[in-house]
Protein backbone atom coordinates (compact mmCIF):
# COMPACT_ATOMS: atom_id res chain seq x y z
CA UNK A 1 0.00 0.00 0.00
CA UNK A 2 1.15 3.57 -0.58
CA UNK A 3 1.99 5.61 2.52
CA UNK A 4 3.25 9.16 3.13
CA UNK A 5 6.88 8.09 2.53
CA UNK A 6 5.92 7.43 -1.11
CA UNK A 7 4.73 11.02 -1.57
CA UNK A 8 7.41 13.48 -2.69
CA UNK A 9 7.39 17.00 -1.21
CA UNK A 10 7.85 20.46 -2.70
CA UNK A 11 11.41 21.02 -3.82
CA UNK A 12 11.51 17.62 -5.56
CA UNK A 13 12.01 18.39 -9.28
CA UNK A 14 9.37 15.88 -10.46
CA UNK A 15 6.65 18.18 -9.04
CA UNK A 16 7.72 20.86 -11.51
CA UNK A 17 7.87 18.66 -14.62
CA UNK A 18 5.20 18.19 -17.29
CA UNK A 19 4.08 14.57 -17.01
CA UNK A 20 4.04 12.29 -20.07
CA UNK A 21 0.96 10.84 -21.74
CA UNK A 22 0.24 7.21 -20.83
CA UNK A 23 0.25 4.93 -23.89
CA UNK A 24 -3.13 3.24 -24.34
CA UNK A 25 -4.36 0.62 -23.78
CA UNK A 26 -2.73 1.00 -20.35
CA UNK A 27 -0.09 -1.57 -19.38
CA UNK A 28 -0.65 -3.89 -16.42
CA UNK A 29 1.95 -1.80 -14.56
CA UNK A 30 0.14 1.51 -15.18
CA UNK A 31 -3.17 -0.06 -14.15
CA UNK A 32 -1.55 -1.33 -10.96
CA UNK A 33 -0.11 2.12 -10.16
CA UNK A 34 -3.47 3.86 -10.69
CA UNK A 35 -5.21 1.25 -8.51
CA UNK A 36 -2.65 1.89 -5.74
CA UNK A 37 -3.32 5.64 -6.00
CA UNK A 38 -7.07 5.06 -5.63
CA UNK A 39 -6.45 2.71 -2.70
CA UNK A 40 -4.30 5.37 -1.02
CA UNK A 41 -7.20 7.85 -1.13
CA UNK A 42 -9.58 5.26 0.31
CA UNK A 43 -7.10 4.34 3.08
CA UNK A 44 -6.42 8.02 3.81
CA UNK A 45 -10.16 8.63 4.27
CA UNK A 46 -10.58 5.68 6.66
CA UNK A 47 -9.96 7.06 10.16
CA UNK A 48 -8.60 3.76 11.51
CA UNK A 49 -6.26 3.02 8.59
CA UNK A 50 -5.19 6.68 8.32
CA UNK A 51 -4.35 6.75 12.02
CA UNK A 52 -2.60 3.37 11.95
CA UNK A 53 -0.35 4.31 9.01
CA UNK A 54 -0.08 8.07 9.62
CA UNK A 55 -1.83 8.99 6.37
CA UNK A 56 -2.92 12.60 5.68
CA UNK A 57 -6.48 12.45 4.34
CA UNK A 58 -6.55 13.22 0.62
CA UNK A 59 -9.34 13.71 -1.91
CA UNK A 60 -7.02 13.46 -4.89
CA UNK A 61 -3.59 12.26 -5.95
CA UNK A 62 -1.54 12.75 -9.12
CA UNK A 63 1.17 10.29 -10.25
CA UNK A 64 3.97 12.90 -10.11
CA UNK A 65 3.33 13.07 -6.34
CA UNK A 66 4.61 9.50 -6.09
CA UNK A 67 7.49 10.41 -8.38
CA UNK A 68 5.92 8.87 -11.48
CA UNK A 69 6.07 11.36 -14.34
CA UNK A 70 2.93 10.05 -16.08
CA UNK A 71 -0.49 11.65 -16.74
CA UNK A 72 -2.53 9.66 -14.24
CA UNK A 73 -4.79 11.00 -11.45
CA UNK A 74 -7.06 9.54 -8.79
CA UNK A 75 -9.99 11.46 -7.23
CA UNK A 76 -12.20 10.37 -4.34
CA UNK A 77 -14.55 13.15 -3.24
CA UNK A 78 -18.24 13.70 -2.58
CA UNK A 79 -20.19 16.06 -4.80
CA UNK A 80 -22.75 18.50 -3.39
CA UNK A 81 -25.45 15.80 -3.53
CA UNK A 82 -23.28 13.58 -1.34
CA UNK A 83 -22.55 11.26 -4.30
CA UNK A 84 -19.06 9.76 -4.09
CA UNK A 85 -16.90 10.38 -7.15
CA UNK A 86 -14.23 7.66 -6.90
CA UNK A 87 -12.25 7.44 -10.13
CA UNK A 88 -8.82 6.97 -11.65
CA UNK A 89 -8.09 8.50 -15.05
CA UNK A 90 -5.31 8.09 -17.60
CA UNK A 91 -4.50 11.21 -19.65
CA UNK A 92 -7.17 13.47 -18.11
CA UNK A 93 -7.78 16.59 -20.19
CA UNK A 94 -9.90 19.63 -19.37
CA UNK A 95 -11.76 20.03 -22.68
CA UNK A 96 -13.88 23.04 -21.67
CA UNK A 97 -14.62 25.28 -18.71
CA UNK A 98 -17.00 28.01 -17.54
CA UNK A 99 -16.04 31.65 -17.56
CA UNK A 100 -17.30 31.77 -14.00
CA UNK A 101 -14.68 31.05 -11.34
CA UNK A 102 -14.96 29.74 -7.80
CA UNK A 103 -12.67 29.03 -4.85
CA UNK A 104 -12.60 27.29 -1.47
CA UNK A 105 -13.07 29.77 1.38
CA UNK A 106 -10.36 28.00 3.40
CA UNK A 107 -7.97 27.84 0.46
CA UNK A 108 -6.30 24.62 -0.66
CA UNK A 109 -3.63 22.29 0.68
CA UNK A 110 -1.50 19.58 -0.88
CA UNK A 111 -0.08 16.25 0.26
CA UNK A 112 3.23 17.37 -1.23
CA UNK A 113 3.24 20.62 0.77
CA UNK A 114 3.99 20.33 4.50
CA UNK A 115 2.91 23.85 5.39
CA UNK A 116 -0.18 26.02 5.28
CA UNK A 117 -0.26 28.43 2.35
CA UNK A 118 -3.25 30.74 2.93
CA UNK A 119 -4.96 32.49 0.06
CA UNK A 120 -7.67 32.28 -2.57
CA UNK A 121 -6.97 29.71 -5.30
CA UNK A 122 -9.19 30.69 -8.27
CA UNK A 123 -10.66 27.70 -10.13
CA UNK A 124 -13.19 27.41 -12.96
CA UNK A 125 -16.66 26.83 -11.49
CA UNK A 126 -17.62 24.16 -14.08
CA UNK A 127 -15.39 21.99 -16.25
CA UNK A 128 -15.59 19.12 -18.72
CA UNK A 129 -12.82 16.51 -18.38
CA UNK A 130 -12.10 13.65 -20.78
CA UNK A 131 -9.88 10.68 -19.98
CA UNK A 132 -9.53 6.91 -19.96
CA UNK A 133 -10.62 4.82 -16.97
CA UNK A 134 -8.84 1.84 -15.44
CA UNK A 135 -11.15 -0.39 -17.50
CA UNK A 136 -9.92 1.36 -20.66
CA UNK A 137 -13.19 3.23 -21.20
CA UNK A 138 -13.02 6.75 -22.66
CA UNK A 139 -15.19 9.03 -20.52
CA UNK A 140 -16.19 12.71 -20.43
CA UNK A 141 -17.10 14.10 -17.02
CA UNK A 142 -19.09 17.31 -16.39
CA UNK A 143 -17.97 18.64 -13.01
CA UNK A 144 -18.80 21.53 -10.69
CA UNK A 145 -18.29 22.33 -7.01
CA UNK A 146 -15.66 20.45 -5.03
CA UNK A 147 -15.11 17.74 -7.67
CA UNK A 148 -14.33 20.42 -10.27
CA UNK A 149 -11.84 22.05 -7.89
CA UNK A 150 -10.12 18.75 -7.06
CA UNK A 151 -9.80 17.72 -10.72
CA UNK A 152 -8.23 21.11 -11.54
CA UNK A 153 -5.78 20.72 -8.63
CA UNK A 154 -4.78 17.24 -9.87
CA UNK A 155 -4.50 18.17 -13.55
CA UNK A 156 -2.31 21.11 -12.46
CA UNK A 157 0.09 18.58 -10.89
CA UNK A 158 0.45 16.90 -14.30
CA UNK A 159 1.64 20.27 -15.66
CA UNK A 160 4.05 21.02 -12.82
CA UNK A 161 1.70 23.59 -11.24
CA UNK A 162 1.25 23.83 -7.45
CA UNK A 163 -1.94 25.34 -5.97
CA UNK A 164 -0.07 28.28 -4.46
CA UNK A 165 1.17 29.31 -7.93
CA UNK A 166 -2.40 30.51 -8.49
CA UNK A 167 -2.72 32.60 -5.33
CA UNK A 168 -2.79 36.30 -6.25
CA UNK A 169 0.25 38.14 -4.89
CA UNK A 170 0.71 40.51 -3.10
CA UNK A 171 -2.94 40.26 -1.99
CA UNK A 172 -3.67 36.54 -1.42
CA UNK A 173 -7.28 37.26 -0.41
CA UNK A 174 -8.16 39.51 -3.35
CA UNK A 175 -11.46 38.21 -4.69
CA UNK A 176 -11.15 37.20 -8.35
CA UNK A 177 -13.22 39.47 -10.59
CA UNK A 178 -16.50 37.94 -11.79
CA UNK A 179 -16.66 37.41 -15.57
CA UNK A 180 -17.70 40.54 -17.44
CA UNK A 181 -21.47 40.62 -17.94
CA UNK A 182 -22.18 40.05 -21.63
CA UNK A 183 -24.37 43.06 -22.50
O1 LIG B 1 -2.80 16.61 -5.30
C1 LIG B 1 -3.67 16.17 -4.32
N1 LIG B 1 -3.32 16.54 -3.03
O2 LIG B 1 -2.21 17.19 -2.82
C2 LIG B 1 -4.30 16.38 -1.97
C3 LIG B 1 -5.16 17.61 -1.77
C4 LIG B 1 -6.21 17.74 -2.81
C5 LIG B 1 -6.98 19.02 -2.80
C6 LIG B 1 -7.16 19.78 -1.65
C7 LIG B 1 -7.91 20.97 -1.70
C8 LIG B 1 -8.47 21.36 -2.90
C9 LIG B 1 -8.29 20.59 -4.04
C10 LIG B 1 -7.54 19.43 -3.97
NI1 LIG C 1 -1.74 18.33 -4.49
PDB file of C-alpha atoms and ligand atoms in Angstrom:
ATOM      1  CA  UNK A   1       0.000   0.000   0.000  1.00  0.00           C
ATOM      2  CA  UNK A   2       1.149   3.575  -0.579  1.00  0.00           C
ATOM      3  CA  UNK A   3       1.994   5.609   2.519  1.00  0.00           C
ATOM      4  CA  UNK A   4       3.246   9.163   3.126  1.00  0.00           C
ATOM      5  CA  UNK A   5       6.878   8.093   2.531  1.00  0.00           C
ATOM      6  CA  UNK A   6       5.920   7.429  -1.107  1.00  0.00           C
ATOM      7  CA  UNK A   7       4.733  11.019  -1.574  1.00  0.00           C
ATOM      8  CA  UNK A   8       7.411  13.483  -2.688  1.00  0.00           C
ATOM      9  CA  UNK A   9       7.389  16.997  -1.211  1.00  0.00           C
ATOM     10  CA  UNK A  10       7.850  20.460  -2.701  1.00  0.00           C
ATOM     11  CA  UNK A  11      11.411  21.016  -3.822  1.00  0.00           C
ATOM     12  CA  UNK A  12      11.514  17.619  -5.559  1.00  0.00           C
ATOM     13  CA  UNK A  13      12.007  18.387  -9.285  1.00  0.00           C
ATOM     14  CA  UNK A  14       9.367  15.883 -10.462  1.00  0.00           C
ATOM     15  CA  UNK A  15       6.646  18.182  -9.037  1.00  0.00           C
ATOM     16  CA  UNK A  16       7.718  20.857 -11.507  1.00  0.00           C
ATOM     17  CA  UNK A  17       7.866  18.663 -14.619  1.00  0.00           C
ATOM     18  CA  UNK A  18       5.196  18.189 -17.287  1.00  0.00           C
ATOM     19  CA  UNK A  19       4.077  14.566 -17.009  1.00  0.00           C
ATOM     20  CA  UNK A  20       4.044  12.295 -20.067  1.00  0.00           C
ATOM     21  CA  UNK A  21       0.959  10.839 -21.740  1.00  0.00           C
ATOM     22  CA  UNK A  22       0.243   7.211 -20.829  1.00  0.00           C
ATOM     23  CA  UNK A  23       0.249   4.933 -23.894  1.00  0.00           C
ATOM     24  CA  UNK A  24      -3.131   3.240 -24.341  1.00  0.00           C
ATOM     25  CA  UNK A  25      -4.357   0.617 -23.776  1.00  0.00           C
ATOM     26  CA  UNK A  26      -2.729   1.002 -20.347  1.00  0.00           C
ATOM     27  CA  UNK A  27      -0.093  -1.566 -19.376  1.00  0.00           C
ATOM     28  CA  UNK A  28      -0.649  -3.887 -16.419  1.00  0.00           C
ATOM     29  CA  UNK A  29       1.954  -1.802 -14.560  1.00  0.00           C
ATOM     30  CA  UNK A  30       0.142   1.514 -15.178  1.00  0.00           C
ATOM     31  CA  UNK A  31      -3.170  -0.058 -14.148  1.00  0.00           C
ATOM     32  CA  UNK A  32      -1.545  -1.328 -10.956  1.00  0.00           C
ATOM     33  CA  UNK A  33      -0.106   2.119 -10.164  1.00  0.00           C
ATOM     34  CA  UNK A  34      -3.465   3.857 -10.687  1.00  0.00           C
ATOM     35  CA  UNK A  35      -5.206   1.254  -8.511  1.00  0.00           C
ATOM     36  CA  UNK A  36      -2.649   1.890  -5.740  1.00  0.00           C
ATOM     37  CA  UNK A  37      -3.315   5.637  -6.004  1.00  0.00           C
ATOM     38  CA  UNK A  38      -7.068   5.058  -5.634  1.00  0.00           C
ATOM     39  CA  UNK A  39      -6.446   2.710  -2.696  1.00  0.00           C
ATOM     40  CA  UNK A  40      -4.300   5.374  -1.021  1.00  0.00           C
ATOM     41  CA  UNK A  41      -7.199   7.845  -1.127  1.00  0.00           C
ATOM     42  CA  UNK A  42      -9.581   5.261   0.310  1.00  0.00           C
ATOM     43  CA  UNK A  43      -7.100   4.341   3.079  1.00  0.00           C
ATOM     44  CA  UNK A  44      -6.420   8.016   3.815  1.00  0.00           C
ATOM     45  CA  UNK A  45     -10.158   8.634   4.265  1.00  0.00           C
ATOM     46  CA  UNK A  46     -10.583   5.681   6.658  1.00  0.00           C
ATOM     47  CA  UNK A  47      -9.955   7.059  10.165  1.00  0.00           C
ATOM     48  CA  UNK A  48      -8.595   3.756  11.506  1.00  0.00           C
ATOM     49  CA  UNK A  49      -6.262   3.022   8.587  1.00  0.00           C
ATOM     50  CA  UNK A  50      -5.193   6.680   8.325  1.00  0.00           C
ATOM     51  CA  UNK A  51      -4.351   6.745  12.018  1.00  0.00           C
ATOM     52  CA  UNK A  52      -2.598   3.371  11.951  1.00  0.00           C
ATOM     53  CA  UNK A  53      -0.349   4.306   9.007  1.00  0.00           C
ATOM     54  CA  UNK A  54      -0.080   8.067   9.625  1.00  0.00           C
ATOM     55  CA  UNK A  55      -1.826   8.992   6.372  1.00  0.00           C
ATOM     56  CA  UNK A  56      -2.917  12.595   5.678  1.00  0.00           C
ATOM     57  CA  UNK A  57      -6.478  12.447   4.337  1.00  0.00           C
ATOM     58  CA  UNK A  58      -6.550  13.225   0.618  1.00  0.00           C
ATOM     59  CA  UNK A  59      -9.344  13.714  -1.912  1.00  0.00           C
ATOM     60  CA  UNK A  60      -7.021  13.460  -4.893  1.00  0.00           C
ATOM     61  CA  UNK A  61      -3.587  12.260  -5.954  1.00  0.00           C
ATOM     62  CA  UNK A  62      -1.537  12.751  -9.125  1.00  0.00           C
ATOM     63  CA  UNK A  63       1.165  10.295 -10.253  1.00  0.00           C
ATOM     64  CA  UNK A  64       3.966  12.904 -10.107  1.00  0.00           C
ATOM     65  CA  UNK A  65       3.326  13.073  -6.345  1.00  0.00           C
ATOM     66  CA  UNK A  66       4.608   9.496  -6.085  1.00  0.00           C
ATOM     67  CA  UNK A  67       7.493  10.410  -8.381  1.00  0.00           C
ATOM     68  CA  UNK A  68       5.919   8.874 -11.480  1.00  0.00           C
ATOM     69  CA  UNK A  69       6.066  11.356 -14.335  1.00  0.00           C
ATOM     70  CA  UNK A  70       2.930  10.047 -16.081  1.00  0.00           C
ATOM     71  CA  UNK A  71      -0.489  11.647 -16.738  1.00  0.00           C
ATOM     72  CA  UNK A  72      -2.528   9.664 -14.240  1.00  0.00           C
ATOM     73  CA  UNK A  73      -4.793  10.995 -11.447  1.00  0.00           C
ATOM     74  CA  UNK A  74      -7.064   9.539  -8.790  1.00  0.00           C
ATOM     75  CA  UNK A  75      -9.989  11.465  -7.230  1.00  0.00           C
ATOM     76  CA  UNK A  76     -12.203  10.371  -4.336  1.00  0.00           C
ATOM     77  CA  UNK A  77     -14.549  13.145  -3.243  1.00  0.00           C
ATOM     78  CA  UNK A  78     -18.241  13.698  -2.578  1.00  0.00           C
ATOM     79  CA  UNK A  79     -20.188  16.056  -4.798  1.00  0.00           C
ATOM     80  CA  UNK A  80     -22.750  18.496  -3.393  1.00  0.00           C
ATOM     81  CA  UNK A  81     -25.452  15.795  -3.534  1.00  0.00           C
ATOM     82  CA  UNK A  82     -23.282  13.575  -1.344  1.00  0.00           C
ATOM     83  CA  UNK A  83     -22.551  11.256  -4.296  1.00  0.00           C
ATOM     84  CA  UNK A  84     -19.064   9.758  -4.088  1.00  0.00           C
ATOM     85  CA  UNK A  85     -16.895  10.385  -7.146  1.00  0.00           C
ATOM     86  CA  UNK A  86     -14.231   7.658  -6.903  1.00  0.00           C
ATOM     87  CA  UNK A  87     -12.252   7.441 -10.129  1.00  0.00           C
ATOM     88  CA  UNK A  88      -8.818   6.971 -11.655  1.00  0.00           C
ATOM     89  CA  UNK A  89      -8.087   8.503 -15.053  1.00  0.00           C
ATOM     90  CA  UNK A  90      -5.309   8.093 -17.599  1.00  0.00           C
ATOM     91  CA  UNK A  91      -4.502  11.209 -19.648  1.00  0.00           C
ATOM     92  CA  UNK A  92      -7.172  13.466 -18.106  1.00  0.00           C
ATOM     93  CA  UNK A  93      -7.781  16.588 -20.186  1.00  0.00           C
ATOM     94  CA  UNK A  94      -9.902  19.627 -19.366  1.00  0.00           C
ATOM     95  CA  UNK A  95     -11.760  20.033 -22.676  1.00  0.00           C
ATOM     96  CA  UNK A  96     -13.880  23.044 -21.674  1.00  0.00           C
ATOM     97  CA  UNK A  97     -14.618  25.282 -18.711  1.00  0.00           C
ATOM     98  CA  UNK A  98     -17.003  28.008 -17.543  1.00  0.00           C
ATOM     99  CA  UNK A  99     -16.037  31.648 -17.561  1.00  0.00           C
ATOM    100  CA  UNK A 100     -17.297  31.769 -14.003  1.00  0.00           C
ATOM    101  CA  UNK A 101     -14.681  31.048 -11.342  1.00  0.00           C
ATOM    102  CA  UNK A 102     -14.955  29.737  -7.800  1.00  0.00           C
ATOM    103  CA  UNK A 103     -12.674  29.026  -4.850  1.00  0.00           C
ATOM    104  CA  UNK A 104     -12.600  27.294  -1.472  1.00  0.00           C
ATOM    105  CA  UNK A 105     -13.072  29.770   1.376  1.00  0.00           C
ATOM    106  CA  UNK A 106     -10.359  28.003   3.398  1.00  0.00           C
ATOM    107  CA  UNK A 107      -7.968  27.840   0.460  1.00  0.00           C
ATOM    108  CA  UNK A 108      -6.304  24.618  -0.657  1.00  0.00           C
ATOM    109  CA  UNK A 109      -3.635  22.285   0.676  1.00  0.00           C
ATOM    110  CA  UNK A 110      -1.502  19.577  -0.879  1.00  0.00           C
ATOM    111  CA  UNK A 111      -0.078  16.251   0.264  1.00  0.00           C
ATOM    112  CA  UNK A 112       3.229  17.373  -1.233  1.00  0.00           C
ATOM    113  CA  UNK A 113       3.245  20.624   0.774  1.00  0.00           C
ATOM    114  CA  UNK A 114       3.990  20.329   4.497  1.00  0.00           C
ATOM    115  CA  UNK A 115       2.909  23.851   5.386  1.00  0.00           C
ATOM    116  CA  UNK A 116      -0.182  26.021   5.284  1.00  0.00           C
ATOM    117  CA  UNK A 117      -0.262  28.431   2.352  1.00  0.00           C
ATOM    118  CA  UNK A 118      -3.249  30.736   2.930  1.00  0.00           C
ATOM    119  CA  UNK A 119      -4.964  32.492   0.064  1.00  0.00           C
ATOM    120  CA  UNK A 120      -7.667  32.285  -2.566  1.00  0.00           C
ATOM    121  CA  UNK A 121      -6.971  29.709  -5.296  1.00  0.00           C
ATOM    122  CA  UNK A 122      -9.194  30.690  -8.270  1.00  0.00           C
ATOM    123  CA  UNK A 123     -10.655  27.704 -10.127  1.00  0.00           C
ATOM    124  CA  UNK A 124     -13.186  27.406 -12.961  1.00  0.00           C
ATOM    125  CA  UNK A 125     -16.664  26.826 -11.491  1.00  0.00           C
ATOM    126  CA  UNK A 126     -17.624  24.159 -14.078  1.00  0.00           C
ATOM    127  CA  UNK A 127     -15.387  21.992 -16.250  1.00  0.00           C
ATOM    128  CA  UNK A 128     -15.585  19.118 -18.716  1.00  0.00           C
ATOM    129  CA  UNK A 129     -12.819  16.510 -18.380  1.00  0.00           C
ATOM    130  CA  UNK A 130     -12.102  13.647 -20.776  1.00  0.00           C
ATOM    131  CA  UNK A 131      -9.884  10.678 -19.980  1.00  0.00           C
ATOM    132  CA  UNK A 132      -9.533   6.906 -19.961  1.00  0.00           C
ATOM    133  CA  UNK A 133     -10.619   4.823 -16.966  1.00  0.00           C
ATOM    134  CA  UNK A 134      -8.836   1.840 -15.443  1.00  0.00           C
ATOM    135  CA  UNK A 135     -11.149  -0.389 -17.496  1.00  0.00           C
ATOM    136  CA  UNK A 136      -9.924   1.360 -20.661  1.00  0.00           C
ATOM    137  CA  UNK A 137     -13.186   3.235 -21.201  1.00  0.00           C
ATOM    138  CA  UNK A 138     -13.021   6.745 -22.664  1.00  0.00           C
ATOM    139  CA  UNK A 139     -15.193   9.033 -20.522  1.00  0.00           C
ATOM    140  CA  UNK A 140     -16.186  12.706 -20.425  1.00  0.00           C
ATOM    141  CA  UNK A 141     -17.101  14.103 -17.020  1.00  0.00           C
ATOM    142  CA  UNK A 142     -19.087  17.314 -16.391  1.00  0.00           C
ATOM    143  CA  UNK A 143     -17.972  18.637 -13.010  1.00  0.00           C
ATOM    144  CA  UNK A 144     -18.800  21.534 -10.688  1.00  0.00           C
ATOM    145  CA  UNK A 145     -18.292  22.325  -7.010  1.00  0.00           C
ATOM    146  CA  UNK A 146     -15.656  20.447  -5.033  1.00  0.00           C
ATOM    147  CA  UNK A 147     -15.109  17.738  -7.670  1.00  0.00           C
ATOM    148  CA  UNK A 148     -14.328  20.421 -10.271  1.00  0.00           C
ATOM    149  CA  UNK A 149     -11.837  22.046  -7.888  1.00  0.00           C
ATOM    150  CA  UNK A 150     -10.124  18.748  -7.057  1.00  0.00           C
ATOM    151  CA  UNK A 151      -9.798  17.721 -10.719  1.00  0.00           C
ATOM    152  CA  UNK A 152      -8.227  21.115 -11.542  1.00  0.00           C
ATOM    153  CA  UNK A 153      -5.779  20.724  -8.626  1.00  0.00           C
ATOM    154  CA  UNK A 154      -4.785  17.238  -9.871  1.00  0.00           C
ATOM    155  CA  UNK A 155      -4.496  18.170 -13.552  1.00  0.00           C
ATOM    156  CA  UNK A 156      -2.312  21.112 -12.461  1.00  0.00           C
ATOM    157  CA  UNK A 157       0.091  18.577 -10.888  1.00  0.00           C
ATOM    158  CA  UNK A 158       0.449  16.904 -14.304  1.00  0.00           C
ATOM    159  CA  UNK A 159       1.637  20.267 -15.663  1.00  0.00           C
ATOM    160  CA  UNK A 160       4.053  21.024 -12.818  1.00  0.00           C
ATOM    161  CA  UNK A 161       1.700  23.588 -11.243  1.00  0.00           C
ATOM    162  CA  UNK A 162       1.247  23.832  -7.450  1.00  0.00           C
ATOM    163  CA  UNK A 163      -1.943  25.339  -5.970  1.00  0.00           C
ATOM    164  CA  UNK A 164      -0.070  28.284  -4.459  1.00  0.00           C
ATOM    165  CA  UNK A 165       1.169  29.305  -7.928  1.00  0.00           C
ATOM    166  CA  UNK A 166      -2.404  30.506  -8.486  1.00  0.00           C
ATOM    167  CA  UNK A 167      -2.723  32.597  -5.327  1.00  0.00           C
ATOM    168  CA  UNK A 168      -2.793  36.304  -6.251  1.00  0.00           C
ATOM    169  CA  UNK A 169       0.252  38.144  -4.887  1.00  0.00           C
ATOM    170  CA  UNK A 170       0.709  40.510  -3.095  1.00  0.00           C
ATOM    171  CA  UNK A 171      -2.937  40.265  -1.995  1.00  0.00           C
ATOM    172  CA  UNK A 172      -3.669  36.539  -1.420  1.00  0.00           C
ATOM    173  CA  UNK A 173      -7.278  37.257  -0.410  1.00  0.00           C
ATOM    174  CA  UNK A 174      -8.162  39.515  -3.348  1.00  0.00           C
ATOM    175  CA  UNK A 175     -11.462  38.212  -4.689  1.00  0.00           C
ATOM    176  CA  UNK A 176     -11.149  37.197  -8.347  1.00  0.00           C
ATOM    177  CA  UNK A 177     -13.216  39.473 -10.593  1.00  0.00           C
ATOM    178  CA  UNK A 178     -16.503  37.943 -11.788  1.00  0.00           C
ATOM    179  CA  UNK A 179     -16.656  37.406 -15.566  1.00  0.00           C
ATOM    180  CA  UNK A 180     -17.703  40.540 -17.438  1.00  0.00           C
ATOM    181  CA  UNK A 181     -21.466  40.617 -17.944  1.00  0.00           C
ATOM    182  CA  UNK A 182     -22.179  40.050 -21.634  1.00  0.00           C
ATOM    183  CA  UNK A 183     -24.374  43.065 -22.504  1.00  0.00           C
TER     184      UNK A 183
HETATM  185  O1  LIG B   1      -2.796  16.611  -5.301  1.00  0.00           O
HETATM  186  C1  LIG B   1      -3.674  16.175  -4.323  1.00  0.00           C
HETATM  187  N1  LIG B   1      -3.317  16.542  -3.027  1.00  0.00           N
HETATM  188  O2  LIG B   1      -2.205  17.191  -2.822  1.00  0.00           O
HETATM  189  C2  LIG B   1      -4.300  16.379  -1.970  1.00  0.00           C
HETATM  190  C3  LIG B   1      -5.165  17.609  -1.769  1.00  0.00           C
HETATM  191  C4  LIG B   1      -6.205  17.742  -2.813  1.00  0.00           C
HETATM  192  C5  LIG B   1      -6.981  19.018  -2.797  1.00  0.00           C
HETATM  193  C6  LIG B   1      -7.156  19.784  -1.646  1.00  0.00           C
HETATM  194  C7  LIG B   1      -7.909  20.968  -1.698  1.00  0.00           C
HETATM  195  C8  LIG B   1      -8.473  21.363  -2.900  1.00  0.00           C
HETATM  196  C9  LIG B   1      -8.289  20.586  -4.036  1.00  0.00           C
HETATM  197  C10 LIG B   1      -7.542  19.426  -3.965  1.00  0.00           C
HETATM  198 NI1  LIG B   2      -1.742  18.333  -4.485  1.00  0.00          NI
END
